[in-house]
Amino acid sequence: MNAINKVGIVGCGLMGAGIAEVCARAGKDVVVVEMTTPAVTAGRQRLETSLSRAESRGKVASAAEVLERIQVVEDIEALADRGLVVEAIVEDETAKSTLFKRLDEVVKDPDAVLASNTSSIPIMKLAVATERPTHVLGIHFFNPVPVLSLVELVPSLLTDPETTERARAFVQDDLGKHAIDCQDRAGFVVNALLIPFVLSAIRMLESGFATAEDIDQGLVRGAAHPQGPLALADLIGLDTTKAVAESLYEEFKEPLYAPPPLLARMVDAGLLGRKTGRGFYTY
């Protein structure tokens, strides 16, 4: 089973930058692709800030040394020689499928693994956009990637078992993460449980039953959660929360998965949580 030493990532937002960081900290050669010059600049800054913080806390010996292993570029052709490419772009099925079709053309190694960090979109829909569905699977990291140890491995019905095992070895042996196996169903394991819980909290707030602070403090102080569901939604991003809910509802048609009107209005207003400075709380 071939080791994966050259990693490509598409997208250098919170998730893409986090994945790039953990791969580079594990000694991998990392190329990150963004679509515009401002996004490349912002991605580099995000990596520099995170790694400087990690160095100050003693998590890495040298931020500069880790950064030397990461290139952030605009040219998707720079992924041609990668052994693994992880897609970490917007949670939109059309955008992801279009990207996988392009990656299939760009990545030259026929044994390369093409992975999605999607939170909820069925992997099969991305795999069939390529001519190599046996080499496509979900590798779903959790935010913040350098901190949280869980990764969901999501093969489709067409994924070769060897592809899954290569991904498992990479995640567990190289990155030191803990992998769990998930069926290719919208939401996988964690979001299929988590999103209905978060949506329930939003409905409780929407109905006037309790304030955001009281809902969150109830779960933190009464159920030992590290943070409340509304603060968690702000961390995830309300746009991502809504997109995952819509994927779940599209697949299962269960009312508990339907995004509440309040969530939809907040997304329309651009109140997306921490990344915009305001969601259920102001940052």
PDB file of C-alpha atoms in Angstrom:
ATOM      1  CA  MET A   1       0.000   0.000   0.000  1.00  0.00           C
ATOM      2  CA  ASN A   2       1.633   3.215  -1.222  1.00  0.00           C
ATOM      3  CA  ALA A   3       2.322   5.888   1.391  1.00  0.00           C
ATOM      4  CA  ILE A   4       0.835   9.342   0.771  1.00  0.00           C
ATOM      5  CA  ASN A   5       3.483  12.062   1.018  1.00  0.00           C
ATOM      6  CA  LYS A   6       2.195  14.738  -1.382  1.00  0.00           C
ATOM      7  CA  VAL A   7      -1.131  16.241  -0.349  1.00  0.00           C
ATOM      8  CA  GLY A   8      -3.316  18.707  -2.229  1.00  0.00           C
ATOM      9  CA  ILE A   9      -6.156  20.721  -0.748  1.00  0.00           C
ATOM     10  CA  VAL A  10      -8.697  22.853  -2.589  1.00  0.00           C
ATOM     11  CA  GLY A  11      -9.923  25.714  -0.434  1.00  0.00           C
ATOM     12  CA  CYS A  12      -8.022  27.591   2.264  1.00  0.00           C
ATOM     13  CA  GLY A  13     -10.872  28.683   4.505  1.00  0.00           C
ATOM     14  CA  LEU A  14     -11.135  27.504   8.103  1.00  0.00           C
ATOM     15  CA  MET A  15     -11.358  23.827   7.174  1.00  0.00           C
ATOM     16  CA  GLY A  16      -8.911  23.803   4.267  1.00  0.00           C
ATOM     17  CA  ALA A  17      -6.289  25.726   6.222  1.00  0.00           C
ATOM     18  CA  GLY A  18      -6.744  23.420   9.199  1.00  0.00           C
ATOM     19  CA  ILE A  19      -6.297  20.319   7.048  1.00  0.00           C
ATOM     20  CA  ALA A  20      -3.231  21.856   5.398  1.00  0.00           C
ATOM     21  CA  GLU A  21      -1.752  22.633   8.813  1.00  0.00           C
ATOM     22  CA  VAL A  22      -2.157  19.143  10.263  1.00  0.00           C
ATOM     23  CA  CYS A  23      -0.731  17.565   7.092  1.00  0.00           C
ATOM     24  CA  ALA A  24       2.290  19.867   7.114  1.00  0.00           C
ATOM     25  CA  ARG A  25       2.818  19.314  10.838  1.00  0.00           C
ATOM     26  CA  ALA A  26       2.946  15.584   9.999  1.00  0.00           C
ATOM     27  CA  GLY A  27       5.789  16.260   7.557  1.00  0.00           C
ATOM     28  CA  LYS A  28       3.764  16.136   4.330  1.00  0.00           C
ATOM     29  CA  ASP A  29       4.425  18.245   1.237  1.00  0.00           C
ATOM     30  CA  VAL A  30       1.229  20.327   0.928  1.00  0.00           C
ATOM     31  CA  VAL A  31      -0.173  22.390  -1.956  1.00  0.00           C
ATOM     32  CA  VAL A  32      -3.326  24.406  -1.295  1.00  0.00           C
ATOM     33  CA  VAL A  33      -5.314  25.878  -4.180  1.00  0.00           C
ATOM     34  CA  GLU A  34      -7.542  28.939  -3.932  1.00  0.00           C
ATOM     35  CA  MET A  35      -9.433  30.617  -6.750  1.00  0.00           C
ATOM     36  CA  THR A  36      -8.384  34.276  -6.369  1.00  0.00           C
ATOM     37  CA  THR A  37      -5.324  36.269  -5.294  1.00  0.00           C
ATOM     38  CA  PRO A  38      -7.116  37.792  -2.257  1.00  0.00           C
ATOM     39  CA  ALA A  39      -8.178  34.286  -1.167  1.00  0.00           C
ATOM     40  CA  VAL A  40      -4.577  33.067  -1.506  1.00  0.00           C
ATOM     41  CA  THR A  41      -3.370  35.977   0.646  1.00  0.00           C
ATOM     42  CA  ALA A  42      -6.078  35.390   3.254  1.00  0.00           C
ATOM     43  CA  GLY A  43      -5.308  31.662   3.307  1.00  0.00           C
ATOM     44  CA  ARG A  44      -1.602  32.233   3.886  1.00  0.00           C
ATOM     45  CA  GLN A  45      -2.389  34.696   6.667  1.00  0.00           C
ATOM     46  CA  ARG A  46      -4.739  32.198   8.297  1.00  0.00           C
ATOM     47  CA  LEU A  47      -2.033  29.519   8.275  1.00  0.00           C
ATOM     48  CA  GLU A  48       0.634  31.891   9.606  1.00  0.00           C
ATOM     49  CA  THR A  49      -1.615  33.048  12.444  1.00  0.00           C
ATOM     50  CA  SER A  50      -2.606  29.530  13.461  1.00  0.00           C
ATOM     51  CA  LEU A  51       0.924  28.157  13.354  1.00  0.00           C
ATOM     52  CA  SER A  52       2.358  31.139  15.251  1.00  0.00           C
ATOM     53  CA  ARG A  53      -0.212  30.468  17.952  1.00  0.00           C
ATOM     54  CA  ALA A  54       0.694  26.767  17.949  1.00  0.00           C
ATOM     55  CA  GLU A  55       4.385  27.631  18.318  1.00  0.00           C
ATOM     56  CA  SER A  56       3.700  30.001  21.228  1.00  0.00           C
ATOM     57  CA  ARG A  57       1.825  27.191  22.980  1.00  0.00           C
ATOM     58  CA  GLY A  58       4.558  24.651  22.365  1.00  0.00           C
ATOM     59  CA  LYS A  59       2.486  22.579  19.930  1.00  0.00           C
ATOM     60  CA  VAL A  60       5.071  22.937  17.149  1.00  0.00           C
ATOM     61  CA  ALA A  61       8.796  23.581  17.464  1.00  0.00           C
ATOM     62  CA  SER A  62       8.943  26.006  14.542  1.00  0.00           C
ATOM     63  CA  ALA A  63       6.010  27.615  12.720  1.00  0.00           C
ATOM     64  CA  ALA A  64       8.370  28.715   9.939  1.00  0.00           C
ATOM     65  CA  GLU A  65       9.543  25.145   9.374  1.00  0.00           C
ATOM     66  CA  VAL A  66       5.956  23.899   9.006  1.00  0.00           C
ATOM     67  CA  LEU A  67       5.036  26.790   6.697  1.00  0.00           C
ATOM     68  CA  GLU A  68       7.938  25.861   4.403  1.00  0.00           C
ATOM     69  CA  ARG A  69       6.064  22.648   3.604  1.00  0.00           C
ATOM     70  CA  ILE A  70       2.913  24.506   2.465  1.00  0.00           C
ATOM     71  CA  GLN A  71       2.382  26.298  -0.849  1.00  0.00           C
ATOM     72  CA  VAL A  72      -0.812  28.326  -1.363  1.00  0.00           C
ATOM     73  CA  VAL A  73      -1.426  28.959  -5.068  1.00  0.00           C
ATOM     74  CA  GLU A  74      -4.132  29.855  -7.579  1.00  0.00           C
ATOM     75  CA  ASP A  75      -3.257  27.256 -10.224  1.00  0.00           C
ATOM     76  CA  ILE A  76      -5.184  23.988  -9.880  1.00  0.00           C
ATOM     77  CA  GLU A  77      -2.635  22.368 -12.219  1.00  0.00           C
ATOM     78  CA  ALA A  78      -0.230  22.446  -9.248  1.00  0.00           C
ATOM     79  CA  LEU A  79      -2.131  19.401  -7.937  1.00  0.00           C
ATOM     80  CA  ALA A  80      -1.033  17.208 -10.835  1.00  0.00           C
ATOM     81  CA  ASP A  81       1.539  15.221  -8.825  1.00  0.00           C
ATOM     82  CA  ARG A  82      -0.448  14.781  -5.598  1.00  0.00           C
ATOM     83  CA  GLY A  83      -1.159  11.365  -4.060  1.00  0.00           C
ATOM     84  CA  LEU A  84      -4.168  12.687  -2.134  1.00  0.00           C
ATOM     85  CA  VAL A  85      -6.364  15.708  -2.861  1.00  0.00           C
ATOM     86  CA  VAL A  86      -8.926  16.883  -0.302  1.00  0.00           C
ATOM     87  CA  GLU A  87     -11.734  19.159  -1.466  1.00  0.00           C
ATOM     88  CA  ALA A  88     -12.705  21.728   1.179  1.00  0.00           C
ATOM     89  CA  ILE A  89     -14.805  24.291  -0.683  1.00  0.00           C
ATOM     90  CA  VAL A  90     -18.313  25.660  -0.148  1.00  0.00           C
ATOM     91  CA  GLU A  91     -20.978  23.100   0.869  1.00  0.00           C
ATOM     92  CA  ASP A  92     -22.688  23.083  -2.527  1.00  0.00           C
ATOM     93  CA  GLU A  93     -23.236  19.913  -4.528  1.00  0.00           C
ATOM     94  CA  THR A  94     -22.921  21.515  -7.965  1.00  0.00           C
ATOM     95  CA  ALA A  95     -19.696  23.323  -7.071  1.00  0.00           C
ATOM     96  CA  LYS A  96     -18.183  20.179  -5.574  1.00  0.00           C
ATOM     97  CA  SER A  97     -19.191  17.951  -8.499  1.00  0.00           C
ATOM     98  CA  THR A  98     -17.705  20.441 -10.965  1.00  0.00           C
ATOM     99  CA  LEU A  99     -14.481  20.488  -8.985  1.00  0.00           C
ATOM    100  CA  PHE A 100     -14.234  16.683  -8.855  1.00  0.00           C
ATOM    101  CA  LYS A 101     -14.621  16.523 -12.620  1.00  0.00           C
ATOM    102  CA  ARG A 102     -11.740  18.982 -12.927  1.00  0.00           C
ATOM    103  CA  LEU A 103      -9.574  17.125 -10.386  1.00  0.00           C
ATOM    104  CA  ASP A 104     -10.093  13.931 -12.376  1.00  0.00           C
ATOM    105  CA  GLU A 105      -8.523  15.712 -15.357  1.00  0.00           C
ATOM    106  CA  VAL A 106      -5.687  17.377 -13.411  1.00  0.00           C
ATOM    107  CA  VAL A 107      -4.380  14.680 -11.030  1.00  0.00           C
ATOM    108  CA  LYS A 108      -2.113  12.403 -13.062  1.00  0.00           C
ATOM    109  CA  ASP A 109      -1.540   9.453 -10.707  1.00  0.00           C
ATOM    110  CA  PRO A 110      -4.309   6.902 -11.413  1.00  0.00           C
ATOM    111  CA  ASP A 111      -3.943   5.611  -7.838  1.00  0.00           C
ATOM    112  CA  ALA A 112      -4.320   9.049  -6.233  1.00  0.00           C
ATOM    113  CA  VAL A 113      -7.121   9.394  -3.686  1.00  0.00           C
ATOM    114  CA  LEU A 114      -9.684  12.120  -4.351  1.00  0.00           C
ATOM    115  CA  ALA A 115     -11.480  13.017  -1.126  1.00  0.00           C
ATOM    116  CA  SER A 116     -14.191  15.401  -0.018  1.00  0.00           C
ATOM    117  CA  ASN A 117     -14.392  17.117   3.348  1.00  0.00           C
ATOM    118  CA  THR A 118     -18.142  17.560   2.844  1.00  0.00           C
ATOM    119  CA  SER A 119     -20.286  17.623   5.968  1.00  0.00           C
ATOM    120  CA  SER A 120     -23.317  16.046   4.365  1.00  0.00           C
ATOM    121  CA  ILE A 121     -23.342  15.659   0.568  1.00  0.00           C
ATOM    122  CA  PRO A 122     -23.470  11.990  -0.519  1.00  0.00           C
ATOM    123  CA  ILE A 123     -20.062  10.870  -1.775  1.00  0.00           C
ATOM    124  CA  MET A 124     -21.585   8.902  -4.642  1.00  0.00           C
ATOM    125  CA  LYS A 125     -22.796  12.140  -6.240  1.00  0.00           C
ATOM    126  CA  LEU A 126     -19.203  13.404  -6.305  1.00  0.00           C
ATOM    127  CA  ALA A 127     -17.629  10.084  -7.296  1.00  0.00           C
ATOM    128  CA  VAL A 128     -19.709   9.716 -10.459  1.00  0.00           C
ATOM    129  CA  ALA A 129     -18.468  13.124 -11.661  1.00  0.00           C
ATOM    130  CA  THR A 130     -15.106  11.411 -12.206  1.00  0.00           C
ATOM    131  CA  GLU A 131     -13.794   8.543 -14.311  1.00  0.00           C
ATOM    132  CA  ARG A 132     -12.274   6.963 -11.171  1.00  0.00           C
ATOM    133  CA  PRO A 133     -15.093   6.526  -8.644  1.00  0.00           C
ATOM    134  CA  THR A 134     -13.186   3.659  -7.011  1.00  0.00           C
ATOM    135  CA  HIS A 135     -10.651   6.238  -5.757  1.00  0.00           C
ATOM    136  CA  VAL A 136     -13.153   8.754  -4.335  1.00  0.00           C
ATOM    137  CA  LEU A 137     -14.327   8.855  -0.723  1.00  0.00           C
ATOM    138  CA  GLY A 138     -15.196  11.254   2.066  1.00  0.00           C
ATOM    139  CA  ILE A 139     -12.540  12.249   4.593  1.00  0.00           C
ATOM    140  CA  HIS A 140     -14.470  14.532   6.908  1.00  0.00           C
ATOM    141  CA  PHE A 141     -12.434  16.497   9.447  1.00  0.00           C
ATOM    142  CA  PHE A 142     -13.927  18.557  12.279  1.00  0.00           C
ATOM    143  CA  ASN A 143     -13.349  22.213  13.154  1.00  0.00           C
ATOM    144  CA  PRO A 144     -10.881  23.238  14.526  1.00  0.00           C
ATOM    145  CA  VAL A 145      -8.909  20.597  12.628  1.00  0.00           C
ATOM    146  CA  PRO A 146      -5.638  20.936  14.599  1.00  0.00           C
ATOM    147  CA  VAL A 147      -7.550  20.378  17.868  1.00  0.00           C
ATOM    148  CA  LEU A 148     -10.305  17.823  17.230  1.00  0.00           C
ATOM    149  CA  SER A 149      -9.122  14.257  16.721  1.00  0.00           C
ATOM    150  CA  LEU A 150     -12.120  12.779  14.881  1.00  0.00           C
ATOM    151  CA  VAL A 151     -12.247  12.054  11.143  1.00  0.00           C
ATOM    152  CA  GLU A 152     -15.185  10.347   9.409  1.00  0.00           C
ATOM    153  CA  LEU A 153     -14.234   7.985   6.550  1.00  0.00           C
ATOM    154  CA  VAL A 154     -17.067   7.695   4.043  1.00  0.00           C
ATOM    155  CA  PRO A 155     -16.669   5.286   1.115  1.00  0.00           C
ATOM    156  CA  SER A 156     -19.375   5.167  -1.537  1.00  0.00           C
ATOM    157  CA  LEU A 157     -20.758   1.931  -2.971  1.00  0.00           C
ATOM    158  CA  LEU A 158     -18.070   2.175  -5.669  1.00  0.00           C
ATOM    159  CA  THR A 159     -15.049   2.992  -3.486  1.00  0.00           C
ATOM    160  CA  ASP A 160     -12.326   0.342  -3.636  1.00  0.00           C
ATOM    161  CA  PRO A 161     -11.624  -1.074  -0.132  1.00  0.00           C
ATOM    162  CA  GLU A 162      -7.917  -0.403  -0.713  1.00  0.00           C
ATOM    163  CA  THR A 163      -8.702   3.306  -1.177  1.00  0.00           C
ATOM    164  CA  THR A 164     -10.466   3.349   2.181  1.00  0.00           C
ATOM    165  CA  GLU A 165      -7.572   1.579   3.879  1.00  0.00           C
ATOM    166  CA  ARG A 166      -5.023   3.979   2.387  1.00  0.00           C
ATOM    167  CA  ALA A 167      -7.104   6.861   3.706  1.00  0.00           C
ATOM    168  CA  ARG A 168      -7.362   5.198   7.114  1.00  0.00           C
ATOM    169  CA  ALA A 169      -3.600   4.682   7.309  1.00  0.00           C
ATOM    170  CA  PHE A 170      -3.010   8.304   6.334  1.00  0.00           C
ATOM    171  CA  VAL A 171      -5.493   9.702   8.860  1.00  0.00           C
ATOM    172  CA  GLN A 172      -4.523   7.480  11.781  1.00  0.00           C
ATOM    173  CA  ASP A 173      -0.860   6.607  11.291  1.00  0.00           C
ATOM    174  CA  ASP A 174       0.374   9.803   9.623  1.00  0.00           C
ATOM    175  CA  LEU A 175      -1.898  12.478  11.129  1.00  0.00           C
ATOM    176  CA  GLY A 176      -2.588  10.803  14.468  1.00  0.00           C
ATOM    177  CA  LYS A 177      -6.354  11.246  14.171  1.00  0.00           C
ATOM    178  CA  HIS A 178      -9.098   8.779  15.135  1.00  0.00           C
ATOM    179  CA  ALA A 179     -11.117   7.494  12.173  1.00  0.00           C
ATOM    180  CA  ILE A 180     -14.672   6.174  12.344  1.00  0.00           C
ATOM    181  CA  ASP A 181     -16.445   4.422   9.465  1.00  0.00           C
ATOM    182  CA  CYS A 182     -19.662   5.900   8.083  1.00  0.00           C
ATOM    183  CA  GLN A 183     -22.140   4.815   5.463  1.00  0.00           C
ATOM    184  CA  ASP A 184     -22.606   7.141   2.502  1.00  0.00           C
ATOM    185  CA  ARG A 185     -25.792   8.761   3.786  1.00  0.00           C
ATOM    186  CA  ALA A 186     -26.322  12.507   4.151  1.00  0.00           C
ATOM    187  CA  GLY A 187     -24.893  13.756   7.438  1.00  0.00           C
ATOM    188  CA  PHE A 188     -22.819  10.599   8.004  1.00  0.00           C
ATOM    189  CA  VAL A 189     -22.659   9.885  11.782  1.00  0.00           C
ATOM    190  CA  VAL A 190     -21.916  13.122  13.605  1.00  0.00           C
ATOM    191  CA  ASN A 191     -24.039  15.614  11.659  1.00  0.00           C
ATOM    192  CA  ALA A 192     -26.977  13.220  11.400  1.00  0.00           C
ATOM    193  CA  LEU A 193     -27.087  13.381  15.210  1.00  0.00           C
ATOM    194  CA  LEU A 194     -25.810  16.924  15.775  1.00  0.00           C
ATOM    195  CA  ILE A 195     -27.779  19.007  13.265  1.00  0.00           C
ATOM    196  CA  PRO A 196     -31.286  18.035  14.492  1.00  0.00           C
ATOM    197  CA  PHE A 197     -30.104  18.932  18.007  1.00  0.00           C
ATOM    198  CA  VAL A 198     -28.882  22.364  16.858  1.00  0.00           C
ATOM    199  CA  LEU A 199     -32.058  22.969  14.831  1.00  0.00           C
ATOM    200  CA  SER A 200     -34.146  22.110  17.895  1.00  0.00           C
ATOM    201  CA  ALA A 201     -32.303  24.793  19.868  1.00  0.00           C
ATOM    202  CA  ILE A 202     -32.937  27.329  17.070  1.00  0.00           C
ATOM    203  CA  ARG A 203     -36.655  26.465  17.074  1.00  0.00           C
ATOM    204  CA  MET A 204     -36.728  26.902  20.863  1.00  0.00           C
ATOM    205  CA  LEU A 205     -35.187  30.374  20.494  1.00  0.00           C
ATOM    206  CA  GLU A 206     -37.461  31.227  17.555  1.00  0.00           C
ATOM    207  CA  SER A 207     -40.575  30.335  19.566  1.00  0.00           C
ATOM    208  CA  GLY A 208     -39.568  32.615  22.436  1.00  0.00           C
ATOM    209  CA  PHE A 209     -39.370  29.671  24.828  1.00  0.00           C
ATOM    210  CA  ALA A 210     -35.952  30.772  26.143  1.00  0.00           C
ATOM    211  CA  THR A 211     -33.117  33.174  25.344  1.00  0.00           C
ATOM    212  CA  ALA A 212     -29.999  32.096  23.452  1.00  0.00           C
ATOM    213  CA  GLU A 213     -27.937  32.511  26.622  1.00  0.00           C
ATOM    214  CA  ASP A 214     -30.291  30.394  28.721  1.00  0.00           C
ATOM    215  CA  ILE A 215     -30.536  27.651  26.099  1.00  0.00           C
ATOM    216  CA  ASP A 216     -26.768  27.422  25.840  1.00  0.00           C
ATOM    217  CA  GLN A 217     -26.131  27.681  29.579  1.00  0.00           C
ATOM    218  CA  GLY A 218     -28.705  24.943  30.147  1.00  0.00           C
ATOM    219  CA  LEU A 219     -26.677  22.517  28.040  1.00  0.00           C
ATOM    220  CA  VAL A 220     -23.277  23.668  29.299  1.00  0.00           C
ATOM    221  CA  ARG A 221     -24.137  23.612  32.996  1.00  0.00           C
ATOM    222  CA  GLY A 222     -26.826  20.945  32.986  1.00  0.00           C
ATOM    223  CA  ALA A 223     -25.468  18.428  30.485  1.00  0.00           C
ATOM    224  CA  ALA A 224     -21.706  19.157  30.654  1.00  0.00           C
ATOM    225  CA  HIS A 225     -21.492  20.224  27.010  1.00  0.00           C
ATOM    226  CA  PRO A 226     -18.335  22.257  26.279  1.00  0.00           C
ATOM    227  CA  GLN A 227     -20.498  24.892  24.564  1.00  0.00           C
ATOM    228  CA  GLY A 228     -24.170  25.386  23.857  1.00  0.00           C
ATOM    229  CA  PRO A 229     -25.868  24.481  20.558  1.00  0.00           C
ATOM    230  CA  LEU A 230     -26.351  28.076  19.422  1.00  0.00           C
ATOM    231  CA  ALA A 231     -22.730  29.018  20.107  1.00  0.00           C
ATOM    232  CA  LEU A 232     -21.767  25.831  18.278  1.00  0.00           C
ATOM    233  CA  ALA A 233     -23.901  26.837  15.270  1.00  0.00           C
ATOM    234  CA  ASP A 234     -22.072  30.172  15.215  1.00  0.00           C
ATOM    235  CA  LEU A 235     -18.747  28.305  15.223  1.00  0.00           C
ATOM    236  CA  ILE A 236     -19.814  25.929  12.434  1.00  0.00           C
ATOM    237  CA  GLY A 237     -21.259  28.823  10.413  1.00  0.00           C
ATOM    238  CA  LEU A 238     -24.991  29.317  10.006  1.00  0.00           C
ATOM    239  CA  ASP A 239     -24.688  28.955   6.230  1.00  0.00           C
ATOM    240  CA  THR A 240     -23.001  25.566   6.671  1.00  0.00           C
ATOM    241  CA  THR A 241     -25.547  24.544   9.307  1.00  0.00           C
ATOM    242  CA  LYS A 242     -28.365  25.409   6.895  1.00  0.00           C
ATOM    243  CA  ALA A 243     -26.679  23.609   3.975  1.00  0.00           C
ATOM    244  CA  VAL A 244     -26.211  20.429   6.021  1.00  0.00           C
ATOM    245  CA  ALA A 245     -29.817  20.597   7.217  1.00  0.00           C
ATOM    246  CA  GLU A 246     -31.038  20.956   3.632  1.00  0.00           C
ATOM    247  CA  SER A 247     -28.981  17.935   2.535  1.00  0.00           C
ATOM    248  CA  LEU A 248     -30.400  15.873   5.376  1.00  0.00           C
ATOM    249  CA  TYR A 249     -33.959  16.968   4.628  1.00  0.00           C
ATOM    250  CA  GLU A 250     -33.512  16.304   0.902  1.00  0.00           C
ATOM    251  CA  GLU A 251     -32.389  12.747   1.602  1.00  0.00           C
ATOM    252  CA  PHE A 252     -34.699  11.723   4.467  1.00  0.00           C
ATOM    253  CA  LYS A 253     -37.685  14.134   4.274  1.00  0.00           C
ATOM    254  CA  GLU A 254     -37.869  14.147   8.080  1.00  0.00           C
ATOM    255  CA  PRO A 255     -39.316  17.400   9.522  1.00  0.00           C
ATOM    256  CA  LEU A 256     -36.652  17.523  12.235  1.00  0.00           C
ATOM    257  CA  TYR A 257     -34.034  18.108   9.502  1.00  0.00           C
ATOM    258  CA  ALA A 258     -35.825  21.102   7.901  1.00  0.00           C
ATOM    259  CA  PRO A 259     -34.050  24.457   8.506  1.00  0.00           C
ATOM    260  CA  PRO A 260     -36.176  26.741  10.743  1.00  0.00           C
ATOM    261  CA  PRO A 261     -37.265  30.063   9.192  1.00  0.00           C
ATOM    262  CA  LEU A 262     -35.076  32.003  11.659  1.00  0.00           C
ATOM    263  CA  LEU A 263     -31.981  30.185  10.414  1.00  0.00           C
ATOM    264  CA  ALA A 264     -32.888  30.899   6.778  1.00  0.00           C
ATOM    265  CA  ARG A 265     -33.458  34.612   7.497  1.00  0.00           C
ATOM    266  CA  MET A 266     -30.153  34.948   9.343  1.00  0.00           C
ATOM    267  CA  VAL A 267     -28.286  33.375   6.440  1.00  0.00           C
ATOM    268  CA  ASP A 268     -30.085  35.691   3.998  1.00  0.00           C
ATOM    269  CA  ALA A 269     -28.987  38.632   6.152  1.00  0.00           C
ATOM    270  CA  GLY A 270     -25.356  37.492   6.148  1.00  0.00           C
ATOM    271  CA  LEU A 271     -25.395  36.826   9.895  1.00  0.00           C
ATOM    272  CA  LEU A 272     -23.331  33.670   9.641  1.00  0.00           C
ATOM    273  CA  GLY A 273     -21.737  33.458  13.089  1.00  0.00           C
ATOM    274  CA  ARG A 274     -18.119  33.899  14.082  1.00  0.00           C
ATOM    275  CA  LYS A 275     -16.812  34.304  10.546  1.00  0.00           C
ATOM    276  CA  THR A 276     -18.933  37.438   9.951  1.00  0.00           C
ATOM    277  CA  GLY A 277     -18.812  38.749  13.528  1.00  0.00           C
ATOM    278  CA  ARG A 278     -22.473  38.164  14.278  1.00  0.00           C
ATOM    279  CA  GLY A 279     -24.825  35.200  14.488  1.00  0.00           C
ATOM    280  CA  PHE A 280     -26.779  34.213  17.592  1.00  0.00           C
ATOM    281  CA  TYR A 281     -24.061  36.160  19.427  1.00  0.00           C
ATOM    282  CA  THR A 282     -21.882  39.159  18.514  1.00  0.00           C
ATOM    283  CA  TYR A 283     -18.125  38.583  18.203  1.00  0.00           C
TER     284      TYR A 283
END
